[in-house]
Short mmCIF file of C-alpha atoms in Angstrom, two decimals:
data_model
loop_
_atom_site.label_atom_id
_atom_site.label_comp_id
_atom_site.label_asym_id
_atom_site.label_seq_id
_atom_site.Cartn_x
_atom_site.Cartn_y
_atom_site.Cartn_z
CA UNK C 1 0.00 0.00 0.00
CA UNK C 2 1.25 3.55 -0.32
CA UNK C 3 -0.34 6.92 -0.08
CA UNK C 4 0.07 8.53 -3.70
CA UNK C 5 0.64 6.78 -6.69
CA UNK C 6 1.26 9.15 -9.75
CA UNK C 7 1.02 7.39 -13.42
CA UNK C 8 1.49 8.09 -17.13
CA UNK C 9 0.75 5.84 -19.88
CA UNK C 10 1.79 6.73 -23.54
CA UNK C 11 -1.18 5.97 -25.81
CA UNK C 12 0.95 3.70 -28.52
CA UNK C 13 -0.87 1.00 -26.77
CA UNK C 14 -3.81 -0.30 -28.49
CA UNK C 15 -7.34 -0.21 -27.64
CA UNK C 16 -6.05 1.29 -24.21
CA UNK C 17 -9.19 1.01 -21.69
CA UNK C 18 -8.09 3.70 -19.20
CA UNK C 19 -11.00 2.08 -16.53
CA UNK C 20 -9.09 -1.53 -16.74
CA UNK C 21 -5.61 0.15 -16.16
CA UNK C 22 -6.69 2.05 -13.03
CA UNK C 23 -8.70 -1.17 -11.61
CA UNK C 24 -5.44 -3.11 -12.41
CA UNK C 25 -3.39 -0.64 -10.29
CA UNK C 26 -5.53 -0.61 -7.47
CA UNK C 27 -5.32 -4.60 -7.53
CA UNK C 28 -1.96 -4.51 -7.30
CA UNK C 29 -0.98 -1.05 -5.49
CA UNK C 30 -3.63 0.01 -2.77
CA UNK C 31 -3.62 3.10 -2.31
CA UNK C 32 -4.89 6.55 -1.14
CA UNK C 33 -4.76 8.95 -3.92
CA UNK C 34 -3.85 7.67 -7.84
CA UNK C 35 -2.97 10.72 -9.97
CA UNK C 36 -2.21 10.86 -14.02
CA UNK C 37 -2.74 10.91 -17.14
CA UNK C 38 -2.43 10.08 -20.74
CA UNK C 39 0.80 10.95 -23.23
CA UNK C 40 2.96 10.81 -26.12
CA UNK C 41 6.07 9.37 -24.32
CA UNK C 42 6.34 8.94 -19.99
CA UNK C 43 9.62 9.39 -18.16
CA UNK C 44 11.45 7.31 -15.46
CA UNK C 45 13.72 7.87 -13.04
CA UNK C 46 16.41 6.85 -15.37
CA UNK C 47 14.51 7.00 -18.77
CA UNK C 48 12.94 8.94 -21.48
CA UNK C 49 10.29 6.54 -23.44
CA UNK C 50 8.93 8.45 -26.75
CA UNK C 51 6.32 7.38 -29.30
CA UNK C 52 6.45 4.01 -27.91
CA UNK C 53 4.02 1.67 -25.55
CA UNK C 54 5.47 2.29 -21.87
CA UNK C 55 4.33 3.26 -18.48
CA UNK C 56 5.49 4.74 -15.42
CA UNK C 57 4.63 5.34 -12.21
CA UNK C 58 5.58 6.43 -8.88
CA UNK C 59 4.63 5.32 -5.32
CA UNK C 60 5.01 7.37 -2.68
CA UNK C 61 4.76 7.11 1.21
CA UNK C 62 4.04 10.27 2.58
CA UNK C 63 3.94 9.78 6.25
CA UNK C 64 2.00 13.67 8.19
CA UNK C 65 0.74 14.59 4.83
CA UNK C 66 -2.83 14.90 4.23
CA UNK C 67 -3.76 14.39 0.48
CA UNK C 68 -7.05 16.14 -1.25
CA UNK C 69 -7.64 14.85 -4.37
CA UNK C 70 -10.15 16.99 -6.39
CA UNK C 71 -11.58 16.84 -9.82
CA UNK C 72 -13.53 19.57 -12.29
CA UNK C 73 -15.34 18.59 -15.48
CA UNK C 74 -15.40 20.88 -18.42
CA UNK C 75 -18.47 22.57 -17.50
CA UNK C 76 -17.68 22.99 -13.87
CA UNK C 77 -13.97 23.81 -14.30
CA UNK C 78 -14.56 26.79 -17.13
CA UNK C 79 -17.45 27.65 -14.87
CA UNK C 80 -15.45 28.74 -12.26
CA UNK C 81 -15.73 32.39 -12.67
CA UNK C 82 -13.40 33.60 -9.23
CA UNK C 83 -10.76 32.53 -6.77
CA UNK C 84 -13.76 32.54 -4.24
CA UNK C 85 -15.40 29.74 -6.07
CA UNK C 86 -12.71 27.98 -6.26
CA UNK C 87 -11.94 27.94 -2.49
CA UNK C 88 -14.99 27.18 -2.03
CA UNK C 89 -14.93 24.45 -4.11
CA UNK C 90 -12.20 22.70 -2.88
CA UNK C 91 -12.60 23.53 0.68
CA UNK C 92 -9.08 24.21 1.21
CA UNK C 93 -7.05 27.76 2.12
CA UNK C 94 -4.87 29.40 1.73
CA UNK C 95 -3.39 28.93 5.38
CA UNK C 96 -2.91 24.95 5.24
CA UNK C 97 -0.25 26.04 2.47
CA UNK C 98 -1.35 23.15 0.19
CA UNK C 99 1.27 22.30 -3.10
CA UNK C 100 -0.51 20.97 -6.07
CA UNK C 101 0.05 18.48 -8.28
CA UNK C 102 -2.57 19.10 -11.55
CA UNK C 103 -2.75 17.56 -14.88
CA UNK C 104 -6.08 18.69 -17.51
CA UNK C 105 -6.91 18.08 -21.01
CA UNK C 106 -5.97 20.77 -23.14
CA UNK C 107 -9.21 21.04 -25.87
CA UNK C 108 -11.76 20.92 -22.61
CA UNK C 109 -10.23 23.20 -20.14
CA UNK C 110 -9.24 26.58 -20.12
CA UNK C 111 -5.84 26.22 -18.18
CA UNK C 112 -4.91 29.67 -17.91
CA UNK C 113 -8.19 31.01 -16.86
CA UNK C 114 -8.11 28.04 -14.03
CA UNK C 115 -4.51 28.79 -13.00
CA UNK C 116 -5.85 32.83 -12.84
CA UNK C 117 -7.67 31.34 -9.88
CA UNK C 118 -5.54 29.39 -8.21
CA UNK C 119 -2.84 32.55 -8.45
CA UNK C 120 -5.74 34.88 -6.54
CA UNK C 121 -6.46 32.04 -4.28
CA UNK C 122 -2.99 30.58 -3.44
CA UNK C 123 -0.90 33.19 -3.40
CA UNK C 124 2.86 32.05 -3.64
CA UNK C 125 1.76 28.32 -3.61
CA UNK C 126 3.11 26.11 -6.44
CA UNK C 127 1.50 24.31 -9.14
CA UNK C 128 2.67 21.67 -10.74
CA UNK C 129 1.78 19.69 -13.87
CA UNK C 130 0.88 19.42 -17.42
CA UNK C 131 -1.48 19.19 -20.13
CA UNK C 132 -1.93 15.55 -21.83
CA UNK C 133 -0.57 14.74 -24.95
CA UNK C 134 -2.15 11.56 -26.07
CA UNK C 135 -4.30 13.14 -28.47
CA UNK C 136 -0.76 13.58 -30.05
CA UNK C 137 -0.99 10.07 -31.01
CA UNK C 138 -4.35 10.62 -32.41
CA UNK C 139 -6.16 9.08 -29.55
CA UNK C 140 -8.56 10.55 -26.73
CA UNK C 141 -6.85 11.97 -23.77
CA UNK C 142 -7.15 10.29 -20.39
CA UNK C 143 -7.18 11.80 -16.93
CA UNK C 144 -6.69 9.16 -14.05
CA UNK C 145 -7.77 9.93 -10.61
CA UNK C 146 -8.01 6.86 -7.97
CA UNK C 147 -10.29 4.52 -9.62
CA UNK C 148 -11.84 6.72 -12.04
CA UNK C 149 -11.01 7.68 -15.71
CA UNK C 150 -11.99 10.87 -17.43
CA UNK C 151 -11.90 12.16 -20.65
CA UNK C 152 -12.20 16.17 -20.10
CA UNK C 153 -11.55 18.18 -17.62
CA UNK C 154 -9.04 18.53 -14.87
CA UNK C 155 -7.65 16.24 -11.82
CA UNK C 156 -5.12 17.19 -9.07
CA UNK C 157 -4.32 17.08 -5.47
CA UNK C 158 -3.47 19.17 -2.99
CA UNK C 159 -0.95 17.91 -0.52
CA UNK C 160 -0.63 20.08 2.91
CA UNK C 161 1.39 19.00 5.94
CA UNK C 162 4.95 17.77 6.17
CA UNK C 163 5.59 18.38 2.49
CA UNK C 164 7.68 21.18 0.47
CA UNK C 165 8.14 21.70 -3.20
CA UNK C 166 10.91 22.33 -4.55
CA UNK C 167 10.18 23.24 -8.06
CA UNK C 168 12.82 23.87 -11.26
CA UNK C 169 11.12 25.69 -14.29
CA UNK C 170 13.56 25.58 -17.11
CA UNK C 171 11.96 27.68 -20.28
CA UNK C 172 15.15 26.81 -22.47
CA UNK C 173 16.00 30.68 -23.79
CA UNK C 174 18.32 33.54 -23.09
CA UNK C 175 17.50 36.69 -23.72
CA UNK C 176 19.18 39.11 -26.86
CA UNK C 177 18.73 42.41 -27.64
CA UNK C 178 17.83 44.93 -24.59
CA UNK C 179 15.10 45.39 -22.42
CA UNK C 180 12.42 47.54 -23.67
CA UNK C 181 9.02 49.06 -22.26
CA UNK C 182 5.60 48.69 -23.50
CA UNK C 183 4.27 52.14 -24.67
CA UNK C 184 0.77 50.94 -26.67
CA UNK C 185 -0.54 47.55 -25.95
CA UNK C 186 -3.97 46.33 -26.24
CA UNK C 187 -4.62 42.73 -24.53
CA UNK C 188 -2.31 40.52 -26.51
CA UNK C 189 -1.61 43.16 -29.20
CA UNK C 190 1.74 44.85 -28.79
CA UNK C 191 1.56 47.87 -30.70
CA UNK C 192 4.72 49.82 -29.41
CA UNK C 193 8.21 49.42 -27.81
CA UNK C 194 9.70 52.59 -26.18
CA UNK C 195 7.82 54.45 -28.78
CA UNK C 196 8.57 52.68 -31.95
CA UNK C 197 6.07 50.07 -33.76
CA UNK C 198 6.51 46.83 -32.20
CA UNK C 199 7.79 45.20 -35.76
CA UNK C 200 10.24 47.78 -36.63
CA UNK C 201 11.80 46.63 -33.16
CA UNK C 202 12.38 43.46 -33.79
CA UNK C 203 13.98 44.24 -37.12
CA UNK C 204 16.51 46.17 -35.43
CA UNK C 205 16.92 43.60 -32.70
CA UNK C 206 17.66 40.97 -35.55
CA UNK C 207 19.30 42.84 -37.59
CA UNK C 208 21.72 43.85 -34.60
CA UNK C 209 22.13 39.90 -34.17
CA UNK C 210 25.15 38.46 -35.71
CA UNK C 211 26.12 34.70 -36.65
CA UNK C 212 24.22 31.70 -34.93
CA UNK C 213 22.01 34.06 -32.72
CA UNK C 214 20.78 36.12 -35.46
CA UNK C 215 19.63 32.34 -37.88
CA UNK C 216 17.83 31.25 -34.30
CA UNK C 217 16.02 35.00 -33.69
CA UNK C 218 14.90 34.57 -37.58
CA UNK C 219 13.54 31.13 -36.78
CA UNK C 220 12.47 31.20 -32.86
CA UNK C 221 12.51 34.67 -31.56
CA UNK C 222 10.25 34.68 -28.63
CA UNK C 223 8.89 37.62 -26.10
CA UNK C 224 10.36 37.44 -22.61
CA UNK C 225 7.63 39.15 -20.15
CA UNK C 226 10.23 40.89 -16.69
CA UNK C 227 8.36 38.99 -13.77
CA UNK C 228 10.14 41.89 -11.31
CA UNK C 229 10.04 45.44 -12.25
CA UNK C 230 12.48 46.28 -9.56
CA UNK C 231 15.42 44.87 -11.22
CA UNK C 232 18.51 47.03 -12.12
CA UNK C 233 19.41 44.21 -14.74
CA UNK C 234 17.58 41.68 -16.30
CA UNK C 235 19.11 38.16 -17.00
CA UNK C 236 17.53 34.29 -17.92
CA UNK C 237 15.44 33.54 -15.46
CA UNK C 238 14.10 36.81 -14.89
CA UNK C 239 11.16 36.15 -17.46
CA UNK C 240 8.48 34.72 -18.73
CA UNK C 241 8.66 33.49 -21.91
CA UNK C 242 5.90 33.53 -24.19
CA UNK C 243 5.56 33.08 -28.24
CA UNK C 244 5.08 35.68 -31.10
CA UNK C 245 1.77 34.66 -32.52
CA UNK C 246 1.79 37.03 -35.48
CA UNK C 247 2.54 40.31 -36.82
CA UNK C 248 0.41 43.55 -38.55
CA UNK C 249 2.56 44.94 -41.17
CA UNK C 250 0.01 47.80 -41.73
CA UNK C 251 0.15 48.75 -38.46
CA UNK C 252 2.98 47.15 -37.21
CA UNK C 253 1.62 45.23 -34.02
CA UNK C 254 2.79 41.56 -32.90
CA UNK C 255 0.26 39.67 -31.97
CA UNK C 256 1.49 38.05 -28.33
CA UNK C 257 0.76 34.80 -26.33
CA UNK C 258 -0.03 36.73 -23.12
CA UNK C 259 -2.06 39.45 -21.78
CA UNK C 260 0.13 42.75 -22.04
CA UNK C 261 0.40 46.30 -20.31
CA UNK C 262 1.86 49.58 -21.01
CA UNK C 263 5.12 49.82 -18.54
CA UNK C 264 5.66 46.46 -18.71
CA UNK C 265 9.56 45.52 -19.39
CA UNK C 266 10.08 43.09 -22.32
CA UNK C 267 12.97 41.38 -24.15
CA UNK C 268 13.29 39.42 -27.09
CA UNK C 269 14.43 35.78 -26.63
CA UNK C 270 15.83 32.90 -28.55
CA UNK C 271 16.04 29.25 -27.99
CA UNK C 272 18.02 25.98 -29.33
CA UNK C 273 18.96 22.38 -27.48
CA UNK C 274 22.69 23.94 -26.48
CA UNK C 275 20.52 26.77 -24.62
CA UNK C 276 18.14 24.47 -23.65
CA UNK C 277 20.21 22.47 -21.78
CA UNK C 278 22.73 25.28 -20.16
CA UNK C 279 19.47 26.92 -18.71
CA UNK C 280 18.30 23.52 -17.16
CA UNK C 281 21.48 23.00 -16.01
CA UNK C 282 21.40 25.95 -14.17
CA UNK C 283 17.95 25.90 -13.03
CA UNK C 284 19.72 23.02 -11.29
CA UNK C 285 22.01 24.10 -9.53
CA UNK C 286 20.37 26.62 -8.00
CA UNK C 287 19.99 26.20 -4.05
CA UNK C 288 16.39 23.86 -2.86
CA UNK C 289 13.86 26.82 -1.22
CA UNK C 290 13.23 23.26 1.09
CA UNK C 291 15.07 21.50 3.26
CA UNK C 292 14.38 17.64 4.14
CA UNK C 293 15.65 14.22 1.80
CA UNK C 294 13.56 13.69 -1.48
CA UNK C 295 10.84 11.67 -1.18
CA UNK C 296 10.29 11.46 -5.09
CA UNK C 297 9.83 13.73 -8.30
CA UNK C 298 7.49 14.49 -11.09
CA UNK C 299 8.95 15.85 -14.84
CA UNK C 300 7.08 17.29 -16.99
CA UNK C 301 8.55 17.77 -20.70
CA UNK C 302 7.39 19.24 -23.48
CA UNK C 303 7.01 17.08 -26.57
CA UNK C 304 9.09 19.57 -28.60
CA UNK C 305 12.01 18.65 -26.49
CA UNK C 306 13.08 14.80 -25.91
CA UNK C 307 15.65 12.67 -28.93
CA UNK C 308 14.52 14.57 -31.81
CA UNK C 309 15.39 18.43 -30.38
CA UNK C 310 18.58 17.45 -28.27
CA UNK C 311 19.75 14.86 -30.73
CA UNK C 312 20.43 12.40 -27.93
CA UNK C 313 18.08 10.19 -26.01
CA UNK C 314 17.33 10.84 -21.85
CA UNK C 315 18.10 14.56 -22.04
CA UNK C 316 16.25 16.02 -18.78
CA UNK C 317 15.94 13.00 -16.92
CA UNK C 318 19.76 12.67 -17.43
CA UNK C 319 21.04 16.52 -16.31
CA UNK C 320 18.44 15.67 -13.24
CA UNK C 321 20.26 12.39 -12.44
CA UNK C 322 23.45 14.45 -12.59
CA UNK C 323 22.31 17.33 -10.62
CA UNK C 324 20.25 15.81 -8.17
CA UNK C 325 21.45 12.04 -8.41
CA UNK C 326 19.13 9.13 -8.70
CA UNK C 327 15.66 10.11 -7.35
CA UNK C 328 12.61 8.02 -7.83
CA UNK C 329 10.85 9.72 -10.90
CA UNK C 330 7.94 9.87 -12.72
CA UNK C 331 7.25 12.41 -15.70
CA UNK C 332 6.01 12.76 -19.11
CA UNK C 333 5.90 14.88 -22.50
CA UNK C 334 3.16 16.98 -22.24
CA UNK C 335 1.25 19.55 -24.58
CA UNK C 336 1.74 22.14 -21.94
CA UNK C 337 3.64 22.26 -19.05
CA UNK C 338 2.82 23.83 -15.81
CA UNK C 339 5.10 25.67 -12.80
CA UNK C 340 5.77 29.40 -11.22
CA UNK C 341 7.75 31.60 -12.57
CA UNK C 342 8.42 34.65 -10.69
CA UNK C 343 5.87 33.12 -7.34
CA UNK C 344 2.89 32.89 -9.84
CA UNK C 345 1.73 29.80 -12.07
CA UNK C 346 1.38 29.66 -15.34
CA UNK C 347 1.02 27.25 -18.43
CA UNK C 348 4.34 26.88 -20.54
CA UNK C 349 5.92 25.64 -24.04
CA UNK C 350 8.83 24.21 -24.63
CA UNK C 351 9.62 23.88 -21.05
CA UNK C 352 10.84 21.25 -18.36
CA UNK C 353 9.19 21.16 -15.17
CA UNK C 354 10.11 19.32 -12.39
CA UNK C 355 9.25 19.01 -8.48
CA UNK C 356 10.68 17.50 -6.16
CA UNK C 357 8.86 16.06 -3.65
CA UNK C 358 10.40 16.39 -0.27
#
């Protein structure tokens, strides 16, 4: 028996009854809380598995924490309509300091309007988790909680007690170019930087670029959101990273994956596997925020990294074994990742997210 068991199964297997797997688990793993969900490829604590039938999950005793499993449908969880609700909800506050572990289906829940509340409700509390990608693989997505299967929605747990987080969010890009300030922005519309259209910014920026950088900002260039205004200098790991959607040439507006205001401090990023990998390696290094021996882990990759981006099989998994040596692990490639950035949580791409349980 153990007290959470978190599971991913990649959906190359056939005729996959996600009802049957969850009965089978219970069978042979009692236990308190089961947590998971669906994928393209599932992660190990010594293995990446991509594209190919494999499983992996993680048992955990957890001896003074108190587990809350919770789940939200499609019409409940985009029903949600403030923090209140969803306090009330889940009956939980903010004082208990709960950590969350939450996985959803991407094409029936609206993640970033759920995380919105969680942000206003939690304040400074982590979550953790991912979108499934087995629709990737052309099949339905499956979310697994205890000894029920869904196909929509969300599932998590909240985990309170004699438990810390300690969470790495690697986005994989450094920043080029300067920092800049919004001057016209309308919701994801960025109309102006430091008083110049938006576009005729980042034809400067690329044309200041020289060599590898400037081939990557032609092909990846992203928007890096400052998470602190009060910095003197901005560096990696001092933003959020999200993608240029499109561009106006008429009016010379990029079209952003985020919510924007005028003020706000921005700075054009780029991204490849040799960045990828020095910013996770870093991320790594950094000191825990918690104290106490791991208890066990949960990665979350993107399915744009893995053996095709890095050219070499067991990337993450392997700079974690390195970093953090050989801690019991489940993970797996996800169509969204979630973690904080900057104390608030937020949906990613092209991202590694891992927590350690301790």
């Amino acid at each position: 028996p153990c007290d959470l068991a978190v599971c991913f199964i990649s959906e190359p297997y056939k005729n996959l009854d996600g009802s049957e797997l969850v009965s089978h688990i219970q069978d042979r793993l009692p236990y308190r809380v089961l947590i998971g969900c669906s994928s393209s490829g599932v992660v190990g604590t010594d293995r990446e598995i991509e594209m190919q039938p494999a499983f992996s999950i993680l048992a955990m005793h957890l001896p003074g924490v108190r587990l809350y499993p919770f789940c939200f449908s499609q019409e409940s969880g985009n029903g949600l309509s403030s923090s209140t609700e969803l306090l009330s909800g889940l009956d939980l506050y903010p004082n208990e300091k709960p950590r969350f572990l939450l996985f959803a289906d991407p094409t029936t829940c609206d993640i970033v309007e759920l995380l919105s509340h969680f942000n206003a409700a939690y304040k400074g509390l982590p979550v953790v988790g991912g979108l499934a990608s087995g629709a990737v693989m052309g099949a339905t997505n499956k979310l697994f909680l205890n000894g029920a299967c869904h196909g929509e929605g969300v599932v998590g747990v909240a985990m309170t007690g004699d438990v810390e987080f300690e969470v790495v969010v690697s986005q994989g890009c450094r920043p080029v170019g300067q920092p800049m300030v919004i001057t016209r922005a309308d919701r994801n519309v960025l109309y102006e930087l430091s008083g110049k259209p938006a576009v005729e910014v980042v034809q400067e920026v690329v044309r200041s670029l020289k060599g590898r950088d400037r081939e990557l900002a032609e092909q990846t260039l992203s928007v890096g959101l400052a998470m602190d205004e009060k910095h003197d200098k901005f560096g990696r790991g001092d933003f959020l990273i999200r993608n240029i959607m499109g561009f106006d040439p008429g009016s010379g507006a990029l079209l952003v994956g985020a919510m924007l205001h005028v003020g706000q401090t921005v700075q054009f990023q780029v991204r490849d596997a040799e960045t990828s990998t020095e910013d996770l390696r870093l991320r790594l290094r950094q000191d825990p925020s918690s104290d106490g021996a791991p208890r066990g882990g949960v990665l979350v990759s993107c399915c744009g990294r893995g053996q095709e981006f890095f050219g070499a099989p067991d990337h993450d998994i392997g700079l974690i074994r390195e970093a953090k040596g050989a801690i019991p692990m489940a993970g797996f490639f996800a169509n969204g990742e979630i973690g904080p950035v900057g104390g608030r949580n937020f949906v990613h791409g092209y991202t590694s997210s891992l927590v350690i349980i301790r």
